Amino acid sequence: MSPISKRTLAVVISIVIVVAAVGTLALLQLPPFGPAAPPKDEIVIGMSISLTGKYATPGTFQLQGVQLWVKDVNADGGILVDDYGKKLPVRLVYYDDKSEKETAVRLAEKLIDEDKVDVLFGPYGSALTFSVAPIAEARKTLMISIMGSSDKIFAQGYEYVIQLLTPGSHYLRGTLDLVKAKDPTATRVAALYADDAFSTVAGQGAVAYAEELGLEVVYNETYPKDITDFSSILISLKATNPDVIVGGGHYEDGILLCRQLKEMDVNAKAIGILVAVPIPAFREDLGPDAEYILGPSQWEPGVQYVPDFGPTPAEFFSSFEAEFGVEPEYRAASGYGAGLLAQKLIVEAGTLAGESLRQKAGELEFTTFWGEFKIDPETGLQVGHDMVVMMWIGGERYIVWPPAAAETDPVYPKPPWGGA
Amino acid sequence: MDVTILLQTILSGMLQGGLYGLIALGLGLIWGVMKVVNIAHGEFLMLGAFMTYFLFNPFGLNPFLSALITGPAFFLIGLVIYKYLVRRTVGAPELISLLLTFGISIFILNAAILAWTPDIRAVGYALPSVSFSGLIVPLSRLYAFIAAILLTISFFIFLSKTYLGKAIKALTQNYDAAHLVGIDTDRVSMISFGLGLAFAATAGSINTVANPALTPMIGYLYILKAFAIVVLGGVGKPFGALAGGFLLALAESLGTVYWHAEASVVIAFLVLLLTLFLRPSGLLGRKE
């Protein structure tokens, strides 16, 4: 056996020293306790969404909005995650919940437990969102409620559910803000709203907000949601001589209410009606009487928001139309808006851990094409996003409030009804 | 108490009452003649409203005029439905005809949803209001009211002056006796059923003037009220539906103004219970 040459020995010793040094450094890099972050090459977003059943139409819009965001963000190389020191592409996993609560719950469990999604996107509508929220909560997975407007979802003490939409109780705030800003002499508010869950929350929210603004609530009543005649109710309402009338419910009673406000010659400086006003049929069905009535909407293509993150409203509109061949409505915009929210949270938090994302959500305030984002850090309730207020003027539909979104000035005070 | 408000409340109640009477007229006729409670009455009203919508939308046909089309059309449809379906249940226990018309109701409702989707449509026909000495009269409701009164009066004259009308009255009073004295009860029943459906569709047409929104589901808004009105007024009396309609609508409007907007339904059915207690055969029904 020949003795080991000095040269060989030197090489071996060098290798040992290098390995030891690197090993030591590597050990020092590891966190003292707990496992290392598992290697990850993508961000997984999960959503149970209604593609069949009664929510199929809005559900499809919501999905398309999310899909467009995924496409845009991946075209940009993905989202930078500090934990991994690189951009990770986004993969969307979605299943059809058939507009059924039971299915939505089962799919949410599957998405979190089997597909290991990093962020869960909420399904369509308050009812399904309400059912799915506890699943995300129990697994400490951040859930962005995309189309759940109900305040009740955020009164359950959930820590991992955050809201994107303006909550139902704030729907009529814009109308009151508008009046307050335009006319300090308009102080008498009449609230008349349907007795279903959604309209009651919106109506009571308006009453509470009116009082907060120092206005006098002179009339506050509900009506049966299947109402076929408002005449007698309007006799009582008219007798209170209001400056502002807010309320309504859904489309059928909305147009009946407007029609009968005219028939009974009930005039006010501002009339704000839930749901019906932004719908194009409202103008066709009521004709010129539809004009100058105020109506809230979550989002409209013409919003003038100047985003500090993501595309402008016009860019979103044209890219959505190019991708799907139809104009986006608010339910598509909310899908894209939810994507931007997830993106912003991941970038700012630098991690995919649900707890950190949720904490960051409570701290952030920013504006996208969808509008402002700011939640109550405790409950996750949306408090930053404003409803836009719509008005038909000369046969065209305009955003008239808030000033940050408005296309034109509202006609104020509302001209009296003609004909009576 | 403000007199203008009281008068306006009564006026609004009367106008709505005429409409209610029209809505219940056909239900009371069929019920009276052949003891069949037509649960599908609301669905036929809905079909009349849809026909009016489709005549209004491309052609701009006035809803009052379209009643002249929907009425005869549903008279013929009524004859066919009687001949092939309802006839088998006349004379059978009332539960059987109830089941049949309930089935027809479900069928029409779902066929309508399939054909037209549950989307909300509206007949964009509006008339101005007129006011005199502080009282406001919406012309659309006034014309609907006049149409209801005219229709009821013509129906009353038809019943008293024509052989067929008298035969219908005879069947209402005693089906078996009418049969014994040689009235073709089957033919008279068939015509009554046709008339009942014609009234339902006419009511549907005219109602679009007062309440423009329609979906395939609107039938259920009216069937319960129509039922209550018939019971209130007295089954099988031509003016019964109108009387019941006035009573119900006045109770609703007074309750709404002087108590609570949500009180109308409570008061309406309280009136129904009271009537059943005090006059079981209705306002215009014979005392038993």
XYZ file of C-alpha atoms in Angstrom:
708
model
C 0.000 0.000 0.000
C 1.363 3.300 -0.921
C 1.056 6.019 1.671
C -1.436 8.782 0.948
C 0.273 11.613 -0.796
C 0.356 14.998 0.862
C -1.552 16.370 -2.087
C -4.414 13.909 -1.708
C -4.537 14.557 2.023
C -4.773 18.297 1.448
C -7.677 17.823 -0.958
C -9.537 15.545 1.470
C -9.001 17.941 4.380
C -10.197 20.855 2.249
C -13.324 18.984 1.297
C -14.057 18.075 4.913
C -13.587 21.670 6.026
C -15.835 23.035 3.268
C -18.536 20.473 3.961
C -18.386 21.132 7.689
C -18.547 24.876 7.150
C -21.454 24.658 4.785
C -23.200 22.196 7.082
C -22.768 24.460 10.059
C -24.057 27.428 8.123
C -26.988 25.386 6.904
C -27.770 24.303 10.469
C -27.602 27.887 11.646
C -30.051 28.857 8.903
C -32.678 26.427 10.144
C -35.210 27.707 12.614
C -34.402 26.384 16.082
C -37.647 24.351 16.355
C -40.264 23.198 13.876
C -39.991 21.927 10.343
C -38.634 23.816 7.393
C -41.143 25.354 4.967
C -41.886 22.565 2.520
C -40.697 23.384 -0.963
C -43.481 24.873 -3.014
C -43.680 25.618 -6.677
C -47.177 27.102 -6.907
C -49.871 28.985 -4.984
C -53.151 27.090 -4.906
C -56.420 29.053 -4.771
C -59.609 27.055 -4.238
C -63.234 27.949 -4.881
C -66.529 26.141 -4.805
C -68.737 27.984 -7.276
C -72.255 27.671 -8.684
C -72.056 26.768 -12.355
C -75.407 24.985 -12.458
C -78.625 25.562 -10.514
C -80.206 28.841 -9.571
C -76.952 30.809 -9.153
C -75.450 29.547 -12.429
C -75.449 32.923 -14.197
C -73.872 35.041 -11.450
C -71.631 32.126 -10.427
C -70.197 31.908 -13.934
C -69.443 35.643 -13.933
C -67.650 35.318 -10.612
C -65.549 32.391 -11.882
C -64.638 34.275 -15.077
C -63.458 37.224 -13.018
C -61.198 34.962 -10.955
C -59.938 33.138 -14.070
C -58.972 36.404 -15.737
C -57.004 37.412 -12.649
C -55.181 34.034 -12.620
C -54.299 34.488 -16.275
C -53.026 38.040 -15.721
C -51.015 37.226 -12.629
C -49.369 34.194 -14.235
C -48.548 36.187 -17.372
C -46.562 38.352 -14.966
C -44.698 35.280 -13.617
C -46.864 34.752 -10.550
C -46.793 36.319 -7.094
C -43.581 37.075 -5.215
C -43.522 35.212 -1.897
C -40.683 36.267 0.414
C -40.740 32.915 2.248
C -39.625 31.197 -0.941
C -37.621 34.098 -2.297
C -39.234 33.864 -5.714
C -42.390 34.332 -7.747
C -44.780 31.396 -7.596
C -47.432 30.822 -10.259
C -51.084 30.613 -9.209
C -53.209 27.529 -9.812
C -56.989 27.783 -9.430
C -58.897 24.695 -8.320
C -62.679 25.006 -8.572
C -65.676 22.727 -8.464
C -69.375 23.243 -9.251
C -71.459 23.345 -6.071
C -74.737 23.249 -8.083
C -75.986 26.213 -6.001
C -76.465 23.788 -3.066
C -75.299 24.453 0.482
C -74.451 20.830 1.279
C -72.357 20.498 -1.859
C -70.566 23.789 -1.224
C -69.629 22.637 2.290
C -68.340 19.275 1.062
C -66.317 20.938 -1.696
C -64.786 23.454 0.711
C -63.629 20.548 2.893
C -62.185 18.791 -0.136
C -60.431 21.951 -1.317
C -58.712 22.543 2.011
C -58.091 18.936 3.125
C -57.222 17.250 -0.169
C -56.237 19.978 -2.597
C -54.339 21.846 0.154
C -55.383 25.285 -1.071
C -53.457 28.238 0.346
C -56.396 30.654 0.175
C -60.082 29.757 -0.125
C -62.332 31.977 -2.240
C -65.943 32.157 -1.114
C -68.816 30.794 -3.221
C -71.638 32.849 -4.779
C -74.099 34.603 -2.475
C -74.594 35.095 1.252
C -76.390 31.783 1.823
C -73.581 29.593 0.496
C -70.896 31.830 2.014
C -72.577 31.440 5.384
C -72.424 27.644 5.067
C -68.818 27.474 3.916
C -67.281 29.994 6.351
C -67.073 27.608 9.367
C -65.108 25.088 7.263
C -62.359 27.630 6.528
C -62.465 28.891 10.114
C -61.954 25.432 11.634
C -58.928 24.814 9.411
C -57.398 28.262 9.925
C -57.407 28.872 6.170
C -57.948 32.435 5.007
C -61.280 32.737 3.213
C -62.108 35.768 1.070
C -65.881 36.144 0.985
C -66.379 37.303 -2.601
C -70.155 37.529 -2.924
C -71.353 37.298 0.671
C -72.824 40.699 1.505
C -74.691 39.682 4.668
C -73.471 41.304 7.882
C -74.386 38.147 9.784
C -71.493 36.161 8.292
C -69.146 38.518 10.120
C -71.009 38.514 13.409
C -70.125 34.875 14.168
C -66.692 35.619 15.655
C -64.815 34.064 12.724
C -61.137 34.981 12.597
C -60.269 33.751 9.132
C -63.097 35.112 6.979
C -62.795 38.543 5.360
C -65.281 40.465 3.251
C -64.828 42.048 -0.157
C -68.343 43.425 -0.807
C -69.978 46.342 0.928
C -72.096 44.736 3.663
C -75.890 44.859 3.333
C -76.279 47.294 6.222
C -74.273 49.899 4.265
C -76.224 49.633 0.982
C -78.180 52.858 1.410
C -75.430 54.879 3.077
C -74.262 56.457 -0.170
C -77.717 57.885 -0.843
C -77.775 59.495 2.596
C -74.179 60.742 2.253
C -75.108 62.308 -1.066
C -78.072 64.149 0.427
C -76.052 65.242 3.444
C -73.329 66.660 1.191
C -75.704 68.347 -1.263
C -78.295 69.813 1.025
C -78.022 70.557 4.742
C -81.726 71.484 4.825
C -82.862 67.986 3.866
C -83.254 66.421 7.280
C -86.422 64.310 7.270
C -85.820 60.703 6.274
C -88.498 58.113 5.532
C -87.421 54.465 5.366
C -89.770 51.891 3.815
C -88.325 48.461 3.063
C -89.404 44.871 2.452
C -89.546 42.482 5.401
C -87.113 39.858 4.034
C -83.681 39.343 5.604
C -81.637 41.314 3.066
C -83.922 44.338 2.808
C -84.427 44.547 6.572
C -80.677 44.669 7.192
C -80.271 47.348 4.508
C -83.253 49.358 5.750
C -82.288 49.205 9.408
C -78.706 50.053 8.424
C -80.007 53.149 6.632
C -82.068 54.197 9.644
C -79.096 53.797 11.986
C -76.824 55.693 9.609
C -79.348 58.508 9.156
C -79.429 58.969 12.905
C -75.635 58.872 12.991
C -75.604 61.694 10.417
C -77.949 63.699 12.629
C -80.957 63.318 10.332
C -84.453 62.845 11.653
C -86.112 59.523 10.830
C -89.772 60.435 10.432
C -91.003 57.124 9.021
C -89.579 53.632 9.523
C -91.705 50.692 8.378
C -91.400 47.364 6.649
C -93.867 45.992 4.117
C -94.724 42.389 3.160
C -92.293 41.309 0.458
C -95.137 39.900 -1.689
C -96.934 43.255 -1.688
C -99.282 44.006 -4.619
C -100.428 47.504 -3.631
C -98.536 50.331 -1.905
C -101.356 52.906 -1.998
C -102.299 52.849 1.674
C -98.714 52.612 2.915
C -97.827 55.634 0.811
C -100.700 57.607 2.318
C -99.057 57.239 5.745
C -95.576 57.870 4.387
C -96.640 60.984 2.497
C -98.227 62.398 5.636
C -94.785 62.481 7.320
C -93.605 64.917 4.619
C -90.100 63.475 4.125
C -87.155 65.124 2.347
C -85.572 61.763 1.587
C -87.163 58.376 0.939
C -84.959 55.276 1.123
C -85.852 51.605 1.014
C -87.354 49.059 -1.344
C -86.394 45.428 -1.550
C -86.073 43.479 -4.772
C -86.942 44.190 -8.381
C -90.707 43.468 -8.467
C -91.601 45.540 -5.427
C -89.006 48.146 -6.441
C -90.742 49.030 -9.690
C -94.191 48.782 -8.107
C -93.035 51.181 -5.372
C -91.645 53.692 -7.868
C -94.774 53.438 -10.025
C -97.033 54.062 -7.043
C -94.877 56.841 -5.592
C -95.707 58.614 -8.827
C -99.378 57.587 -8.853
C -99.837 58.858 -5.308
C -97.744 61.950 -6.100
C -95.319 61.345 -3.239
C -92.396 63.681 -3.841
C -89.075 63.974 -2.063
C -85.770 65.713 -2.735
C -84.112 62.322 -3.079
C -85.520 58.821 -3.505
C -83.144 55.875 -3.073
C -84.340 52.364 -3.921
C -82.512 49.067 -3.365
C -81.563 46.629 -6.156
C -83.888 47.757 -8.975
C -82.342 51.018 -10.188
C -79.099 49.862 -11.890
C -80.906 47.096 -13.820
C -81.388 48.226 -17.460
C -84.992 46.916 -17.461
C -85.794 49.485 -14.748
C -85.555 52.293 -17.295
C -87.498 50.342 -19.927
C -90.253 49.278 -17.540
C -90.802 52.652 -15.885
C -89.962 54.868 -18.812
C -89.113 58.491 -17.960
C -90.369 57.930 -14.393
C -87.199 55.903 -13.753
C -85.152 59.077 -14.047
C -83.516 60.769 -11.051
C -84.204 57.862 -8.681
C -81.053 56.845 -6.803
C -79.981 53.239 -6.506
C -76.893 51.596 -4.999
C -74.644 49.158 -6.824
C -71.521 47.300 -5.670
C -69.624 48.206 -8.820
C -70.268 49.517 -12.300
C -68.022 49.508 -15.378
C -67.865 53.295 -15.408
C -66.343 53.742 -11.939
C -63.602 56.358 -11.890
C -61.454 54.856 -9.112
C -57.726 55.466 -9.454
C -56.171 52.200 -8.301
C -52.890 51.970 -6.439
C -52.755 48.256 -7.207
C -53.754 46.285 -10.296
C -55.483 47.412 -13.517
C -57.665 50.492 -13.956
C -61.428 49.993 -14.326
C -61.140 50.634 -18.078
C -58.301 48.109 -18.456
C -60.286 45.493 -16.563
C -63.356 46.175 -18.675
C -61.600 45.794 -22.001
C -59.549 42.755 -21.053
C -62.621 41.002 -19.652
C -64.600 41.763 -22.785
C -61.733 40.564 -24.988
C -61.397 37.328 -22.994
C -65.060 36.315 -22.642
C -66.911 38.303 -25.312
C -69.309 39.880 -22.827
C -69.184 43.038 -20.763
C -68.244 42.425 -17.145
C -70.792 43.170 -14.458
C -70.123 43.603 -10.753
C -70.136 39.879 -10.064
C -67.263 39.401 -12.499
C -65.446 42.430 -11.121
C -65.687 41.029 -7.587
C -64.012 37.797 -8.757
C -61.063 39.740 -10.155
C -61.092 42.010 -7.116
C -60.816 39.009 -4.800
C -57.802 37.816 -6.791
C -56.108 41.208 -6.423
C -56.827 41.133 -2.702
C -55.230 37.694 -2.309
C -52.246 38.856 -4.368
C -51.750 41.997 -2.307
C -52.002 40.067 0.968
C -49.453 37.439 -0.123
C -46.998 40.045 -1.423
C -47.275 42.169 1.723
C -47.224 39.274 4.196
C -44.462 37.471 2.292
C -45.912 34.132 3.277
C -48.800 31.795 2.560
C -49.627 31.069 6.214
C -53.314 31.759 6.899
C -52.633 33.482 10.193
C -50.185 35.993 8.731
C -52.389 36.698 5.718
C -55.366 37.382 7.986
C -53.313 39.673 10.198
C -52.089 41.595 7.160
C -55.665 41.920 5.897
C -56.559 43.754 9.092
C -53.744 46.269 8.556
C -54.012 47.025 4.832
C -55.865 49.857 3.166
C -55.624 50.142 -0.596
C -57.619 50.872 -3.737
C -58.077 48.724 -6.814
C -60.412 49.089 -9.804
C -63.016 47.443 -7.524
C -62.773 50.282 -5.025
C -61.320 50.662 -1.586
C -60.363 47.758 0.643
C -60.418 48.105 4.398
C -61.843 45.670 6.910
C -62.675 45.857 10.550
C -59.583 44.037 11.959
C -61.701 42.194 14.511
C -64.630 40.848 12.501
C -63.423 40.920 8.890
C -66.398 43.086 7.914
C -65.733 45.336 4.921
C -65.761 49.001 5.938
C -63.728 50.642 3.169
C -65.616 49.714 0.004
C -68.397 52.117 -0.945
C -71.514 51.344 -2.905
C -71.669 53.483 -5.999
C -74.967 55.304 -6.403
C -76.607 55.201 -9.819
C -79.061 57.539 -11.481
C -80.777 57.516 -14.891
C -80.455 60.894 -16.588
C -81.780 61.436 -20.124
C -82.135 57.691 -20.695
C -78.530 56.964 -19.727
C -77.270 55.426 -16.515
C -74.651 57.348 -14.560
C -72.614 56.855 -11.437
C -73.300 59.953 -9.342
C -71.737 59.027 -5.982
C -69.231 58.786 -4.279
C -67.157 61.590 -5.833
C -64.179 59.214 -6.235
C -66.231 57.030 -8.575
C -68.760 59.451 -10.032
C -69.167 59.987 -13.778
C -71.403 63.012 -13.387
C -73.232 65.125 -10.840
C -76.619 63.883 -9.622
C -79.747 65.850 -10.460
C -80.652 67.212 -7.048
C -83.256 67.818 -5.811
C -85.266 65.245 -7.747
C -87.821 67.064 -9.911
C -91.397 66.331 -8.784
C -93.337 63.635 -10.601
C -95.323 65.030 -13.495
C -98.931 64.323 -14.268
C -100.748 64.399 -10.974
C -107.928 62.536 12.570
C -107.163 64.055 9.199
C -110.270 63.728 7.025
C -108.337 63.840 3.746
C -106.200 60.920 4.868
C -109.275 58.953 5.890
C -111.017 59.646 2.584
C -107.874 58.825 0.599
C -107.531 55.562 2.521
C -111.126 54.583 1.764
C -110.726 55.606 -1.873
C -107.555 53.542 -2.278
C -109.268 50.619 -0.583
C -112.274 50.856 -2.906
C -110.103 50.982 -6.020
C -108.086 47.981 -4.875
C -111.326 46.243 -3.857
C -112.676 46.409 -7.408
C -109.500 44.748 -8.632
C -109.783 42.100 -5.920
C -113.372 41.417 -6.987
C -112.261 40.910 -10.564
C -109.468 38.594 -9.459
C -111.867 36.398 -7.470
C -114.819 36.398 -9.892
C -113.842 33.330 -11.911
C -112.844 31.298 -8.871
C -116.257 31.901 -7.259
C -118.143 30.993 -10.444
C -116.490 27.585 -10.898
C -116.679 26.859 -7.190
C -120.386 27.729 -7.113
C -121.459 25.799 -10.182
C -119.545 22.537 -9.895
C -118.136 22.630 -6.362
C -114.621 22.569 -7.780
C -112.084 24.826 -6.053
C -109.757 25.751 -8.889
C -106.344 25.932 -7.210
C -104.850 26.720 -10.634
C -106.860 29.974 -10.760
C -103.753 32.029 -9.936
C -101.779 30.303 -12.692
C -104.455 31.127 -15.285
C -104.322 34.714 -14.076
C -100.537 34.571 -14.569
C -100.989 33.191 -18.101
C -103.398 36.010 -18.902
C -100.818 38.498 -17.637
C -98.065 36.914 -19.743
C -100.262 36.954 -22.833
C -100.869 40.641 -22.170
C -97.127 41.163 -21.794
C -96.376 39.499 -25.118
C -99.116 41.497 -26.825
C -97.853 44.702 -25.242
C -94.187 44.265 -25.892
C -93.843 43.813 -29.609
C -97.254 45.220 -30.577
C -97.859 47.863 -27.929
C -101.390 46.602 -27.350
C -103.186 48.360 -24.490
C -103.627 45.884 -21.588
C -107.332 46.754 -21.328
C -107.798 45.831 -24.995
C -105.730 42.685 -24.680
C -108.308 41.474 -22.134
C -110.618 41.199 -25.152
C -108.193 38.638 -26.562
C -107.091 36.810 -23.409
C -110.678 36.386 -22.190
C -112.040 34.553 -25.277
C -108.771 32.592 -25.663
C -108.977 31.227 -22.150
C -112.705 30.568 -22.534
C -111.795 28.082 -25.276
C -108.890 26.674 -23.273
C -111.309 26.240 -20.366
C -113.718 24.235 -22.510
C -110.907 21.848 -23.492
C -109.576 21.477 -19.955
C -113.101 20.818 -18.701
C -113.828 18.249 -21.375
C -110.684 16.193 -20.877
C -109.806 16.701 -17.229
C -112.205 18.476 -14.902
C -115.383 16.730 -16.068
C -114.197 13.459 -14.521
C -114.038 15.014 -11.079
C -117.427 16.772 -11.026
C -119.590 15.032 -8.473
C -116.616 13.170 -7.021
C -115.495 14.051 -3.491
C -114.078 17.609 -3.424
C -110.620 16.307 -2.530
C -110.358 14.699 -5.976
C -110.966 17.933 -7.880
C -108.685 19.752 -5.464
C -105.895 17.308 -6.294
C -106.559 17.685 -10.008
C -106.478 21.486 -10.057
C -103.452 21.452 -7.745
C -101.724 19.239 -10.309
C -102.724 21.588 -13.137
C -101.348 24.488 -11.098
C -97.957 22.817 -10.593
C -97.810 21.819 -14.240
C -98.560 25.312 -15.552
C -96.173 26.965 -13.104
C -93.239 24.778 -14.076
C -94.018 24.818 -17.771
C -94.064 28.622 -17.568
C -90.712 28.708 -15.774
C -89.297 26.395 -18.432
C -90.678 28.502 -21.273
C -90.047 31.983 -19.945
C -87.437 31.496 -17.166
C -88.122 32.941 -13.690
C -86.934 36.373 -14.892
C -88.995 39.370 -13.898
C -90.802 41.177 -16.687
C -92.965 44.241 -16.530
C -95.719 45.705 -18.646
C -94.573 49.275 -19.080
C -98.060 50.738 -19.409
C -98.665 53.713 -17.165
C -101.343 56.340 -16.851
C -101.195 59.603 -14.922
C -103.179 60.352 -11.794
C -105.844 62.986 -11.365
C -106.509 64.860 -8.175
C -109.551 66.670 -6.946
C -109.897 68.496 -3.628
C -106.765 66.906 -2.233
C -107.667 63.330 -3.182
C -105.506 61.471 -5.663
C -106.973 58.987 -8.128
C -104.498 56.976 -10.202
C -106.247 56.605 -13.566
C -104.828 53.126 -14.165
C -106.513 51.865 -10.994
C -109.684 53.820 -11.707
C -110.040 52.248 -15.159
C -109.288 48.794 -13.732
C -111.964 49.451 -11.128
C -114.505 50.502 -13.767
C -113.658 47.454 -15.887
C -114.233 45.207 -12.869
C -117.598 46.780 -12.084
C -118.746 46.646 -15.718
C -117.712 43.020 -16.065
C -119.520 42.046 -12.869
C -122.700 43.894 -13.878
C -122.718 42.331 -17.358
C -122.187 38.936 -15.799
C -125.102 39.590 -13.436
C -127.367 40.595 -16.340
C -126.243 37.512 -18.271
C -127.154 35.300 -15.325
C -130.615 36.858 -14.861
C -131.689 37.423 -18.458
C -130.447 34.518 -20.569
C -131.439 30.867 -20.521
C -127.807 29.795 -20.186
C -127.290 32.244 -17.355
C -130.345 30.984 -15.519
C -129.110 27.436 -16.036
C -125.784 28.384 -14.455
C -127.660 29.857 -11.500
C -129.739 26.721 -11.254
C -126.637 24.534 -11.114
C -125.189 26.767 -8.419
C -128.320 26.362 -6.325
C -128.750 22.641 -6.787
C -126.770 20.636 -9.280
C -128.862 17.454 -9.030
C -132.203 19.231 -9.197
C -131.043 21.148 -12.267
C -130.148 17.859 -13.866
C -133.579 16.416 -12.974
C -135.483 19.282 -14.616
C -133.689 18.657 -17.866
C -130.777 21.109 -17.861
C -127.737 19.747 -19.698
C -125.562 20.029 -16.607
C -122.461 18.798 -18.377
C -122.678 21.447 -21.085
C -123.515 24.208 -18.610
C -120.605 23.158 -16.388
C -118.284 23.203 -19.366
C -119.328 26.731 -20.284
C -119.045 27.849 -16.657
C -115.530 26.479 -16.444
C -114.651 28.288 -19.654
C -116.120 31.503 -18.270
C -114.228 31.034 -15.005
C -110.920 30.779 -16.834
C -111.858 33.700 -19.082
C -112.432 35.829 -15.984
C -109.114 34.674 -14.506
C -107.206 35.622 -17.659
C -109.075 38.922 -17.979
C -108.159 39.726 -14.394
C -104.555 38.842 -15.207
C -104.567 41.242 -18.146
C -106.131 44.138 -16.283
C -104.041 43.551 -13.172
C -100.849 44.308 -15.143
C -102.040 47.912 -15.251
C -102.004 48.157 -11.466
C -99.106 45.831 -10.712
C -96.711 45.813 -13.668
C -94.175 43.169 -12.578
C -94.772 39.586 -13.545
C -92.989 36.259 -13.208
C -94.364 32.736 -13.625
C -94.658 32.689 -9.816
C -97.181 35.511 -9.363
C -100.158 33.122 -9.236
C -99.592 32.337 -5.585
C -99.845 36.035 -4.682
C -103.487 35.972 -5.734
C -104.901 32.509 -5.119
C -105.068 32.827 -1.320
C -106.639 36.262 -1.507
C -109.092 35.151 -4.185
C -110.057 32.226 -1.994
C -110.636 34.487 0.994
C -112.641 36.949 -1.115
C -114.955 34.241 -2.422
C -115.583 32.963 1.088
C -116.119 36.533 2.340
C -118.568 37.462 -0.381
C -120.432 34.184 -0.690
C -119.796 31.364 -3.111
C -121.598 31.551 -6.455
C -122.913 35.116 -6.117
C -121.877 37.427 -8.979
C -121.702 40.432 -6.660
C -120.207 38.273 -3.912
C -116.696 38.565 -5.302
C -117.002 42.330 -5.559
C -118.424 42.633 -2.037
C -115.722 40.359 -0.636
C -113.093 42.300 -2.563
C -114.255 45.623 -1.129
C -114.387 44.268 2.404
C -110.922 42.748 2.202
C -109.305 45.757 0.524
C -110.906 48.265 2.895
C -109.820 46.236 5.910
C -106.304 46.112 4.479
C -106.003 49.798 3.689
C -107.520 51.020 6.959
C -105.314 48.573 8.878
C -102.262 49.751 6.998
C -102.823 53.451 7.568
C -104.165 53.361 11.112
C -102.173 50.486 12.502
C -99.160 49.135 10.690
C -97.931 48.478 7.154
C -97.489 44.804 8.001
C -100.940 44.569 9.553
C -102.875 44.261 6.297
C -102.603 40.478 6.070
C -103.417 39.968 9.748
C -106.479 42.191 9.522
C -107.638 40.681 6.244
C -107.697 37.190 7.656
C -109.169 38.356 10.928
C -112.054 39.716 8.867
C -112.270 36.363 7.111
C -112.434 34.481 10.412
C -115.066 36.867 11.768
C -117.176 36.506 8.647
C -116.988 32.731 8.820
C -118.045 32.941 12.444
C -120.915 35.418 11.994
C -122.069 34.661 8.441
C -120.712 31.261 7.406
C -122.144 31.524 3.880
C -120.563 34.892 3.177
C -121.788 38.498 3.014
C -124.255 37.853 0.199
C -124.759 34.143 0.858
C -128.082 32.818 2.035
C -128.341 32.298 5.782
C -128.307 28.653 6.623
